[in-house]
Amino acid sequence: MLKTGKSGPGSAAPALAAGQLDAETAPRQGARLRVLFAPAEAHPTYRPDVSLLFGRFLPAQGVDVDLVAVSPASASDAPWEGGAAHIRRFGGKLSFAWSDLLQQLSLLRLARMGYDALVVRDKPLLGLVGLVAAKLAGIPFVYWMSFPMAETYIVIARNDDGGESFVRRAYAWLRGHASSVALYRVMLPLAEYVFVQSPAMLEYVRARGLRHERVSAVPMGVDTSRMPDASKAGDIASRPGGRAAVYLGTLERLRRRELEAMVDAAREVAESVPDFTLLVIGEAESPDERGWLKAYAEAQGASHCTRFFGWLPHQEGLAIAATATLGLSPIPRDELFDMGSPTKAVEYLALGLPVVCNDQPDQDQVVRESGGGYSVPMTSGAFAGAILSVLRDQARAAEMGRQGRAWVARHRDYRWIAADVARALKGACGGRSFAEDPAAARDSQRVEGEGRRRD
């Protein structure tokens, strides 16, 4: 659940504990909050903390969310359940950067249109525009940090294995250091509230100088009501997935060593269990990186035991995953990924699948507390051994699936996470005058901005 930060010097407001709201700063009961939300992700996105938390569950908790984002020109129109959608189309990489900049600049206008807060997500440099927009509009500025983006650029700049050109590395170095200064010295200290992804990330931003206590760690969750139940897919031998392990997620090269080890583990398992298959659902986000893991599987002689689906609609991917026997979650252990809260392990558990993962802090805790799987060293041999343990003990695997599903329903359902986030947002906006009829106000805004929403 939502975890609050420690107190520190210079704090301007008390921390909000999970499930609590300071009576002095809380808005009146029944009032709805209207926030403007500018995420780094293009719309629509597979990220559940965007599409589910902000798009569905915060509105159910009295927080209406209007989206400001870019969308690929090739993408079909997708609804945004949270409220109004201010979308700008883009074509290629340069078009994306330009469109993203224009959308961020549009916050200078939109923030003045009756919102109670502005939330910027994972924009460590362009987020400065959002900070200025919120200050000029006289509304709280909230920063949501789901991944250490500034540090990611710096890591790319350090990569001298030939995978990146000198120009790209130089650009990444400049952007990374500029983003670091903007984020840690300006935006986080001046934000009325800060959300981070995990307790490890909370400790990291503290070490980088964050002193106020208006900060909470919000882990990744799921909508358990829409998760297929793997226990209803039949016994292992009769499932459409057969004796299968599933990987559901991105195939970016930052995870190369771990994903290659996963393929190697599948090949080892298939030597003992000939009908075993690794189902890979997902792909690299960058077109330049797509197909590399499939090529690796072919080169290693693992084509017979691997099946690649590419990107699929989220519910379709989950439906296929539910036919598998277990889920795999290999996550890098480094300064970037140790701060994360991986979705894969939680999704597998919510499906009722046993999980085999490595000891990345958040997922290691999830699997151990839930009793829903095995956390092992990040080697092909350790993964292969754990996979075989699941395949060979069907009764134990079924019990792990039941325990994991029950744990996620209690601790990682977005209904409970959204309730805590809504309390924190309303607390950060304490004392403001909330609209009595936000639907009418939003309808008025839609009419006013209809000609500009998709410009």
XYZ file of C-alpha atoms in Angstrom:
455
model
C 0.000 0.000 0.000
C 0.953 3.671 -0.098
C 3.895 4.380 2.213
C 4.758 7.839 3.421
C 8.147 9.438 3.682
C 10.119 10.301 6.759
C 9.999 13.718 8.318
C 12.779 16.084 7.446
C 13.924 19.658 7.912
C 12.010 22.273 6.016
C 8.804 20.264 5.940
C 5.806 22.401 5.126
C 3.112 19.826 5.779
C 2.702 16.687 7.868
C 3.093 13.311 6.179
C -0.058 11.414 5.303
C -0.121 7.862 6.604
C -1.727 5.138 4.533
C -5.450 5.185 5.073
C -5.406 8.510 6.928
C -6.042 12.167 6.072
C -5.166 15.139 8.246
C -8.464 16.650 9.376
C -7.097 20.202 9.197
C -6.029 19.952 5.550
C -8.728 17.632 4.223
C -11.268 19.068 1.753
C -14.865 18.754 2.750
C -16.403 15.286 2.474
C -18.097 14.506 -0.817
C -16.194 17.192 -2.761
C -14.505 16.081 -5.968
C -11.025 17.014 -7.058
C -10.167 18.021 -10.638
C -6.571 17.456 -11.681
C -4.654 17.967 -14.900
C -2.383 15.003 -15.652
C 0.669 15.161 -17.970
C 2.453 11.788 -18.197
C 5.561 10.944 -20.206
C 3.792 8.012 -21.855
C 2.024 8.351 -25.186
C -1.712 7.611 -25.206
C -2.901 4.875 -25.157
C -0.361 3.181 -22.905
C 0.048 -0.320 -21.526
C 1.193 1.132 -18.187
C -1.488 0.181 -15.623
C -0.538 2.963 -13.212
C -1.564 5.398 -15.969
C -4.501 3.693 -17.661
C -5.980 2.058 -14.555
C -4.964 4.182 -11.572
C -5.446 7.597 -13.191
C -7.915 6.616 -15.876
C -10.330 4.489 -13.858
C -9.772 4.172 -10.129
C -8.948 7.742 -9.066
C -12.226 9.016 -10.619
C -14.029 6.364 -8.572
C -12.391 7.918 -5.498
C -13.588 11.429 -6.287
C -10.598 12.614 -8.362
C -11.450 13.548 -11.967
C -8.376 13.351 -14.198
C -8.010 15.266 -17.476
C -5.193 13.916 -19.633
C -2.574 15.947 -21.539
C -0.567 13.617 -23.784
C 0.675 12.804 -27.267
C -0.503 9.915 -29.414
C 0.998 8.172 -32.477
C -0.567 9.264 -35.756
C -1.012 5.582 -36.611
C -2.916 4.792 -33.413
C -6.683 4.623 -33.444
C -8.642 6.919 -31.150
C -8.695 5.454 -27.655
C -11.046 6.620 -24.902
C -9.743 8.157 -21.696
C -12.024 7.161 -18.844
C -10.721 9.679 -16.332
C -12.124 12.842 -17.939
C -11.249 15.092 -20.883
C -8.340 14.182 -23.169
C -6.096 16.863 -24.677
C -4.230 14.871 -27.324
C -1.679 15.921 -29.939
C -0.674 13.505 -32.711
C 2.929 12.785 -33.711
C 4.624 10.896 -36.523
C 8.295 9.978 -35.954
C 10.878 10.580 -33.220
C 11.413 14.263 -34.003
C 7.684 14.795 -34.260
C 7.242 13.121 -30.872
C 9.753 15.448 -29.204
C 8.164 18.533 -30.778
C 4.619 17.446 -29.963
C 5.600 16.575 -26.400
C 7.135 20.034 -25.941
C 4.021 21.746 -27.308
C 1.785 19.694 -25.025
C 3.877 20.636 -22.016
C 3.715 24.307 -23.011
C -0.055 23.991 -23.311
C -0.120 23.449 -19.539
C 0.528 27.194 -19.162
C -2.969 27.715 -20.597
C -4.774 24.618 -19.361
C -3.689 24.960 -15.736
C -5.753 28.173 -15.516
C -8.984 26.409 -16.478
C -10.314 25.652 -13.014
C -8.167 22.720 -11.929
C -7.317 21.927 -8.334
C -3.850 20.476 -9.043
C -1.399 19.655 -11.818
C 0.290 16.237 -11.832
C 3.383 15.723 -14.010
C 4.736 12.206 -14.410
C 8.304 11.224 -15.367
C 9.268 14.486 -17.069
C 12.426 15.462 -15.174
C 13.268 18.325 -17.553
C 10.064 19.411 -19.313
C 8.308 19.127 -15.983
C 9.749 22.563 -15.195
C 7.107 23.984 -17.536
C 4.430 22.244 -15.476
C 5.890 23.664 -12.278
C 5.764 27.189 -13.696
C 2.229 26.606 -15.025
C 0.997 25.443 -11.628
C 2.621 28.356 -9.796
C 1.163 30.904 -12.234
C -2.280 29.290 -11.915
C -2.010 29.205 -8.132
C -2.618 25.455 -7.872
C -0.529 22.686 -6.279
C 2.194 21.055 -8.368
C 2.520 17.279 -7.902
C 5.370 15.214 -9.345
C 5.001 11.467 -9.980
C 8.303 9.600 -10.327
C 7.852 6.025 -11.504
C 11.368 5.526 -12.872
C 14.725 7.346 -12.480
C 14.638 8.917 -15.945
C 17.568 11.305 -15.383
C 19.761 8.430 -14.255
C 18.692 6.376 -17.277
C 20.132 8.976 -19.662
C 23.368 9.034 -17.678
C 23.635 5.235 -17.884
C 23.121 5.424 -21.660
C 25.910 8.015 -21.853
C 28.258 5.632 -20.026
C 27.534 2.790 -22.437
C 30.719 2.374 -24.486
C 30.073 -1.123 -25.867
C 29.371 0.227 -29.342
C 25.614 -0.008 -29.044
C 25.194 3.776 -28.996
C 26.799 6.424 -31.191
C 28.995 9.136 -29.711
C 26.418 11.792 -30.625
C 23.617 9.926 -28.856
C 25.794 9.352 -25.794
C 26.767 13.025 -25.653
C 23.109 14.043 -25.953
C 22.157 11.557 -23.231
C 24.892 12.938 -20.939
C 23.672 16.512 -21.348
C 20.005 15.581 -20.958
C 20.690 13.334 -17.981
C 22.640 15.908 -15.989
C 20.265 18.755 -16.871
C 17.310 16.579 -15.863
C 18.998 15.654 -12.601
C 19.466 19.311 -11.636
C 15.902 20.222 -12.639
C 14.373 17.290 -10.777
C 16.324 17.071 -7.539
C 17.151 20.735 -6.992
C 13.992 22.386 -8.268
C 10.876 20.294 -8.894
C 10.927 17.823 -6.020
C 11.773 20.428 -3.346
C 9.081 22.827 -4.633
C 6.357 20.246 -5.257
C 3.348 20.275 -2.973
C 3.459 16.483 -3.115
C 5.735 13.801 -4.590
C 4.849 10.215 -5.440
C 7.623 7.668 -5.986
C 7.472 4.023 -7.079
C 8.929 2.157 -4.116
C 10.485 2.466 -0.651
C 13.888 2.037 -2.324
C 13.177 5.025 -4.580
C 11.996 6.991 -1.560
C 15.320 6.339 0.161
C 17.133 7.362 -3.023
C 15.396 10.733 -3.377
C 16.054 11.340 0.318
C 19.742 10.697 -0.320
C 19.590 13.163 -3.233
C 18.501 15.912 -0.848
C 14.696 15.799 -0.576
C 13.913 17.224 2.850
C 10.159 17.734 3.058
C 7.858 14.898 4.099
C 5.172 15.394 1.446
C 6.149 12.202 -0.355
C 4.731 8.679 -0.633
C 5.757 5.388 -2.234
C 3.045 3.883 -4.440
C 3.753 0.353 -5.754
C 2.402 -1.128 -8.953
C -0.969 -2.832 -8.740
C -3.660 -4.541 -10.800
C -7.392 -4.521 -11.299
C -8.184 -7.928 -9.834
C -11.787 -7.750 -11.068
C -10.563 -7.954 -14.692
C -7.890 -10.585 -14.262
C -8.561 -14.035 -15.775
C -8.323 -16.880 -13.260
C -5.585 -19.331 -14.250
C -7.066 -21.964 -11.909
C -10.059 -22.200 -14.266
C -7.871 -23.045 -17.258
C -7.739 -26.742 -16.308
C -4.889 -29.004 -15.251
C -1.424 -28.326 -16.578
C -1.533 -31.022 -19.239
C -4.891 -29.845 -20.642
C -4.212 -26.105 -20.790
C -3.880 -24.421 -24.179
C -0.484 -23.195 -23.015
C 0.591 -26.745 -22.135
C 3.563 -26.922 -19.799
C 4.459 -23.306 -20.309
C 6.096 -20.358 -18.611
C 5.071 -16.873 -19.651
C 6.987 -13.604 -19.797
C 4.761 -10.547 -20.115
C 6.533 -7.224 -20.647
C 9.058 -5.155 -22.550
C 12.117 -6.610 -24.296
C 14.396 -3.588 -24.098
C 18.148 -4.074 -24.304
C 18.638 -2.641 -20.811
C 17.335 -6.080 -19.720
C 19.461 -8.021 -22.212
C 21.476 -10.184 -19.819
C 18.422 -11.206 -17.811
C 16.225 -11.944 -20.832
C 18.956 -14.008 -22.475
C 19.293 -15.995 -19.239
C 15.527 -16.587 -19.332
C 15.759 -18.035 -22.860
C 18.728 -20.180 -21.817
C 16.707 -21.462 -18.852
C 13.829 -22.383 -21.183
C 16.210 -24.404 -23.348
C 17.523 -26.232 -20.261
C 14.006 -27.031 -19.046
C 12.977 -28.328 -22.482
C 15.797 -30.871 -22.321
C 13.984 -32.508 -19.374
C 10.410 -31.585 -20.307
C 10.155 -31.832 -24.124
C 6.693 -30.233 -24.320
C 7.752 -27.168 -22.333
C 7.300 -23.760 -24.017
C 8.292 -20.236 -23.085
C 5.567 -17.762 -24.122
C 6.970 -14.262 -24.672
C 4.294 -11.560 -24.816
C 5.707 -8.113 -25.515
C 8.405 -6.393 -27.520
C 10.953 -3.606 -27.336
C 9.464 -0.114 -27.431
C 12.160 1.213 -29.756
C 11.827 -0.005 -33.385
C 15.634 -0.325 -33.498
C 15.577 -2.984 -30.780
C 12.652 -5.118 -31.916
C 13.286 -8.771 -32.695
C 16.635 -9.104 -30.957
C 15.507 -11.650 -28.347
C 13.845 -13.858 -30.951
C 17.077 -13.759 -32.949
C 18.983 -14.742 -29.808
C 16.645 -17.704 -29.215
C 17.189 -18.875 -32.791
C 20.974 -18.540 -32.453
C 20.942 -20.570 -29.216
C 18.828 -23.358 -30.641
C 15.820 -22.453 -28.487
C 13.296 -21.817 -31.266
C 11.539 -25.127 -30.588
C 10.711 -24.132 -27.004
C 9.982 -20.393 -27.387
C 6.989 -18.633 -28.878
C 6.983 -14.876 -29.476
C 3.661 -13.026 -29.664
C 4.857 -9.413 -29.896
C 2.707 -6.625 -28.463
C -0.887 -7.585 -27.764
C -3.804 -5.661 -26.241
C -3.444 -5.910 -22.486
C -6.476 -8.097 -21.805
C -5.564 -10.416 -24.701
C -2.055 -10.789 -23.316
C -3.399 -11.585 -19.864
C -5.795 -14.168 -21.304
C -2.908 -15.981 -23.000
C -0.753 -15.690 -19.863
C -3.532 -17.332 -17.840
C -3.148 -20.497 -19.923
C 0.472 -20.921 -18.797
C 1.726 -22.902 -15.823
C 3.849 -20.170 -14.239
C 5.141 -16.642 -14.809
C 8.755 -15.462 -15.137
C 10.028 -12.076 -13.990
C 13.766 -11.540 -14.575
C 14.629 -7.949 -13.621
C 18.102 -6.361 -13.710
C 19.756 -5.580 -10.389
C 21.291 -2.145 -10.714
C 20.863 1.468 -9.650
C 17.923 1.939 -12.012
C 15.837 -1.192 -11.619
C 16.348 -1.656 -7.874
C 14.131 1.399 -7.364
C 11.258 -0.026 -9.405
C 8.077 -1.899 -8.599
C 7.741 -4.510 -11.383
C 4.219 -5.171 -12.616
C 4.889 -8.647 -13.983
C 5.144 -10.509 -10.691
C 1.973 -8.870 -9.367
C 0.061 -9.657 -12.569
C 1.133 -13.297 -12.515
C 0.051 -13.661 -8.901
C -3.272 -11.984 -9.678
C -3.762 -14.546 -12.447
C -3.198 -17.325 -9.924
C 0.153 -18.312 -11.475
C 3.198 -19.297 -9.414
C 6.072 -16.885 -10.023
C 9.759 -17.480 -10.609
C 11.715 -14.251 -10.225
C 15.059 -12.924 -9.105
C 15.747 -10.839 -6.021
C 14.884 -7.353 -7.271
C 13.775 -5.746 -3.957
C 10.083 -5.097 -4.606
C 9.222 -8.343 -6.376
C 11.352 -10.376 -3.977
C 9.290 -8.979 -1.098
C 6.022 -9.590 -2.963
C 6.809 -13.225 -3.748
C 8.139 -14.026 -0.281
C 5.272 -12.341 1.593
C 2.632 -13.905 -0.616
C 4.134 -17.384 -0.728
C 3.294 -17.323 -4.427
C 6.529 -18.547 -5.962
C 10.308 -18.723 -5.916
C 12.841 -15.895 -5.723
C 16.175 -17.231 -7.009
C 19.549 -15.923 -8.235
C 19.528 -14.374 -11.713
C 21.155 -17.286 -13.551
C 19.780 -19.603 -16.198
C 20.474 -22.632 -13.972
C 18.626 -21.201 -10.965
C 15.640 -20.195 -13.106
C 15.568 -23.596 -14.809
C 15.642 -25.370 -11.441
C 12.769 -23.286 -10.065
C 10.705 -23.801 -13.232
C 11.194 -27.563 -12.965
C 10.137 -27.466 -9.297
C 6.835 -25.876 -10.312
C 6.258 -28.267 -13.216
C 6.966 -31.363 -11.122
C 4.784 -30.511 -8.129
C 1.377 -29.580 -9.458
C -0.283 -29.563 -6.012
C 2.300 -27.162 -4.624
C 2.020 -24.990 -7.740
C -1.752 -24.766 -7.322
C -1.368 -23.737 -3.674
C 1.161 -21.054 -4.623
C -1.320 -19.771 -7.188
C -4.116 -19.537 -4.610
C -1.910 -17.819 -2.034
C -0.546 -15.311 -4.535
C -3.967 -14.377 -5.900
C -5.371 -13.832 -2.394
C -2.366 -11.702 -1.364
C -2.642 -9.423 -4.390
C -6.372 -8.916 -3.769
C -5.551 -7.704 -0.247
C -2.439 -5.641 -0.921
C -2.049 -4.643 -4.590
C -5.555 -4.065 -5.956
C -5.801 -0.582 -7.473
C -9.012 0.017 -5.528
C -7.034 0.245 -2.295
C -4.033 1.976 -3.855
C -6.281 4.601 -5.482
C -8.001 5.320 -2.179
C -4.656 6.178 -0.578
C -3.477 8.254 -3.540
C -6.761 10.186 -3.556
C -6.383 10.974 0.139
C -2.858 12.261 -0.427
C -3.925 14.408 -3.391
C -6.868 15.881 -1.502
C -4.616 16.536 1.460
C -2.101 18.327 -0.769
C -4.959 20.505 -2.053
C -6.339 21.192 1.421
C -8.097 24.510 1.798
C -8.910 24.908 -1.887
C -12.513 25.388 -3.001
C -13.606 22.309 -4.928
C -16.281 22.374 -7.600
C -19.683 21.189 -6.395
C -20.572 19.970 -9.890
C -17.297 18.895 -11.545
C -19.130 17.096 -14.348
C -20.820 20.314 -15.416
C -17.559 22.239 -15.160
C -15.763 19.600 -17.208
C -18.515 19.604 -19.838
C -18.130 23.366 -20.121
C -14.409 22.961 -20.565
C -14.918 20.303 -23.234
C -17.132 22.671 -25.233
C -14.635 25.482 -24.877
C -11.658 23.343 -25.841
C -13.249 21.064 -28.439
C -11.443 22.698 -31.329
C -8.113 22.626 -29.535
C -8.032 19.202 -27.948
C -6.583 17.374 -30.927
C -4.634 20.239 -32.482
